Amino acid sequence: MIRVCAEERQVGIIPLARIALTPKFKNMNDKSIKFAPGAIVSVMVAVAVDRAYSYKVPMGMEVQRGSIVMVALGPRPTLGVVWGVPKDQQAHNRLKDIEHCFEVNPLSEELMKLVDWVARYTLAKPGMVLRGVLRSKEALDPPKPIIGYTYSGITPERMSNARSRVLEIFTRDEGAAGIAWPKSALIGESSVSASVVEGLVKVGSLSKVELPPSRAYEAPDVDFSSSDLNPHQKKALEEIRAANIEGKNTVLLDGVTGSGKTRIFFEAVADVLRQNKQILILLPEIALTQSFVDRFAERFGTKPAQWHSDVTPAQRAKVWRGVLNGDVRAVLGARSALFLPFSELGMIVLDEEHDGAFKQSDGVNYHARDMAVVRASLAGANVILSSATPSVESRNNANEGRYGHVLIKQRHMDAKLPDIKTIDMRSEGPEKGSWIAPELAREIFTTIDKGEQVLLFLNRRGYAPLTVCRSCGHQYQCADCSAWLVEHRFLGKLACHYCGQEIDTPTACTNCHVEGSLTAVGPGIERVAEEAASRFPEARQVILSSDMGSSAQIRQRFAEISNGDYDLIIGTQLVAKGHHFEKLTLVGVLDADLGLAHGDPRAAEKTFQLLTQVTGRAGRAAKSGRAYLQTYNPEHAVIKTMISGDREGFYAHELEVRKSSALPPFGRLAALIISASEHSEAKAYARHLLSKAPQGDGVRLFGPADAPILLVRGRYRVRILAQSAKQFDLSGYVRFWLEGANKVKGNLRVQVDIDPVSFY
Ligand code: ADP
Ligand code: ZN
Ligand code: ZN
């Protein structure tokens, strides 16, 4: 058994941050080789299959590695990409022809290698990873030409006011007659309806012509505005440049909140744009993009192309095509933008690199931060990881010299970091039924009195996390998940935060039928807002969480906050990140312990990051800020770090803890989540898996154990955790393990999560 693991390791995973082109890739077909009619090629189809299939190149077609094609897979035409030549070249007379080859540039070598790499590392099917690349079918067809109109010189027999307004445009001065007008522009300029223009075509006064499609996006202008960096920022930029020159492709830009990291990486971006390379900037949240787009435009004179779930299919097609043919030079996107078909990628920036939203945990379970480093190294591009609270992984890579490390300890204009205090909930806590301690309440009054803003932070959506019946003790639980239903009072619903199921909040207990017996237990932000409204009736308050409206509405709220329209902001982690509100000087964290209790090896890190980010919203401009942490554990290491401000000490301590228990970044983890609609079935298969586990050097297996949230969407979940040394190819090990186990049948499912970040 050990033998096979060793074999696996030879082809195995290249350590992140040190990836080089392996021989496996060099042997692949040269990109420039064209395959003529009659040739047999392997095509990776963008569906859940394990390998590429063989097809024939038909008469009149020529393809190459990377060509995007349509092939028949079973009865259905399916999108695919020419991957190379099949390994075995026998008896191919029954092969199907490629149906169609799209007239777009082939995918870059680098992107195809990335697909293979991600599939191998995450154990996803390569076709599924490729599907993440071919995200816009519309982009593959030629863009629709724009219809325009020219003047034929013929005056219509019947003239009207509207008609003459249109024709006037073509006759108003010399040369105007020869100009073709796009339909929308012509209608707008003459203020007529489309039917007037069509009428003029019918009588022969105007002719329809096809205009070339408009350029997708303006290229960013690197000289649009001056860089204006302060001395600390200039020094940081020089350090980034120096690290890149030294051959460190990845740099950790590790600067306190408000140090101006965005300005700094914009200049590094400008360097790369000057070299005529493309840029990708990844953000964790769509909610952040709007203000980011504006800042980009202030610096570069034009907006970047955007790529995230809110972008319309037509826009997507435009961006995808523009990225592929090089028209689009800069993209701002969510993690999925990592798979866009850049051909001249020069830099990837991850803003808020520590953010958990960069990890995708359904479908292909990849971490955009790690895969960005891989893609950049395949593309010969650079990476900037920017954060005020870097992940422990990135700090370790920086400490060990694999990444450049640029540290900024000062805020811009030397604005002070907030002064943080704890409120001990055991002795100084609020009265029963209230969530805001007296000392915090006094601070809120004074702050609002001075015309400044307050943020009350509680990372819990809804009104109350639990509803019970006072009469019979019934607790409202989701039928399909082991989770309580969260009351959302605005909506009048009880909702499950795991599967999204909702019921109308009953007026009588559904168990004992006593009217008005239901009671809310514990606070969510809606309940805090209720208390705040009665205690600070003068304050203009706004409540913000991801369920409070569309992205556009949420963006609007952010703009209003910046504008000073509110005194009191009550929010979840949605407001914790990246925003800069000049008037905000007081932050109250209502439950600083919320993240600490979990059986999650990253709990301390995540809590440190969240508390630093949220308190970092205070006092970013001229005014200095204060923050209060309500806690039952003032002695906890994370809480003490917050008070002392000793972030370096925190990282040193946390790295020590990880090292002593061989947890990431000093070891590897892989989670197997076995689920089924019967608990016994999931448990039985998990036990079977465990019995089939190969002996690997130093691989330790934990479980099977019921997942902390046992039931999600009607499926019982059992977990096995594998832990290995850093150098070990844990992906290869898990693949070999699963191949040796019984096939998964019926409604059983095994999900593999390499480098898991959530453990529920
Ligand atoms: P970070 O991302 O490090 O938290 P930001 O880039 O958001 O910091 O900068 C914080 C605030 O300070 C922003 O409003 C930014 O415009 C301002 N700022 C930072 N550097 C400068 C500078 N050199 N000149 C003018 N304003 C700056
Ligand atoms: Zn009851
Ligand atoms: Zn549920």
GROMACS .gro file of C-alpha atoms and ligand atoms in nm, residues 227-231 233 253 255-265 292 295 298 351-352 386-388 408 410-413 578-582 613 616-617 620-621, ligand 1:
model
   68
  227SER     CA    1  -0.025   5.839  -0.775
  228ASP     CA    2  -0.005   6.069  -0.470
  229LEU     CA    3   0.142   5.817  -0.231
  230ASN     CA    4   0.258   5.919   0.113
  231PRO     CA    5   0.616   5.826   0.211
  233GLN     CA    6   0.313   5.401   0.080
  253LEU     CA    7   0.078   4.347   0.130
  255GLY     CA    8  -0.094   4.687   0.619
  256VAL     CA    9  -0.317   4.801   0.903
  257THR     CA   10  -0.672   4.915   0.820
  258GLY     CA   11  -0.663   5.258   0.660
  259SER     CA   12  -0.296   5.239   0.555
  260GLY     CA   13  -0.388   5.288   0.191
  261LYS     CA   14  -0.325   4.942   0.054
  262THR     CA   15  -0.559   5.000  -0.240
  263ARG     CA   16  -0.360   5.302  -0.355
  264ILE     CA   17  -0.041   5.107  -0.329
  265PHE     CA   18  -0.153   4.810  -0.531
  292PHE     CA   19  -1.400   4.990  -0.557
  295ARG     CA   20  -1.180   5.427  -0.687
  298GLU     CA   21  -1.058   5.786  -1.020
  351ASP     CA   22  -0.799   4.227  -0.181
  352GLU     CA   23  -0.891   4.108   0.171
  386SER     CA   24  -0.357   4.243   0.036
  387SER     CA   25  -0.502   4.245   0.386
  388ALA     CA   26  -0.493   4.413   0.724
  408ILE     CA   27   0.272   4.892   0.681
  410GLN     CA   28   0.082   5.338   0.997
  411ARG     CA   29  -0.253   5.459   0.881
  412HIS     CA   30  -0.260   5.731   0.620
  413MET     CA   31  -0.207   6.076   0.779
  578GLY     CA   32  -1.327   4.726   0.335
  579HIS     CA   33  -1.565   5.019   0.381
  580HIS     CA   34  -1.441   5.357   0.473
  581PHE     CA   35  -1.689   5.583   0.650
  582GLU     CA   36  -1.535   5.913   0.745
  613GLN     CA   37  -1.173   4.443   1.051
  616GLY     CA   38  -1.088   4.904   1.204
  617ARG     CA   39  -1.394   5.082   1.064
  620ARG     CA   40  -1.018   5.618   0.978
  621ALA     CA   41  -1.016   5.986   0.897
  761ADP     P1   42  -0.681   5.025   0.338
  761ADP     O1   43  -0.729   4.955   0.215
  761ADP     O2   44  -0.538   5.000   0.367
  761ADP     O3   45  -0.770   5.006   0.457
  761ADP     P2   46  -0.754   5.255   0.192
  761ADP     O4   47  -0.678   5.234   0.065
  761ADP     O5   48  -0.898   5.226   0.195
  761ADP     O6   49  -0.682   5.178   0.308
  761ADP     O7   50  -0.728   5.404   0.240
  761ADP     C1   51  -0.794   5.457   0.351
  761ADP     C2   52  -0.840   5.598   0.322
  761ADP     O8   53  -0.728   5.688   0.322
  761ADP     C3   54  -0.907   5.613   0.188
  761ADP     O9   55  -1.014   5.704   0.199
  761ADP     C4   56  -0.800   5.670   0.101
  761ADP    O10   57  -0.853   5.745  -0.005
  761ADP     C5   58  -0.721   5.757   0.198
  761ADP     N1   59  -0.582   5.764   0.156
  761ADP     C6   60  -0.491   5.666   0.169
  761ADP     N2   61  -0.371   5.704   0.117
  761ADP     C7   62  -0.388   5.830   0.071
  761ADP     C8   63  -0.301   5.925   0.007
  761ADP     N3   64  -0.174   5.896  -0.019
  761ADP     N4   65  -0.353   6.045  -0.024
  761ADP     C9   66  -0.482   6.075   0.003
  761ADP     N5   67  -0.569   5.989   0.062
  761ADP    C10   68  -0.524   5.868   0.097
   0.00000   0.00000   0.00000
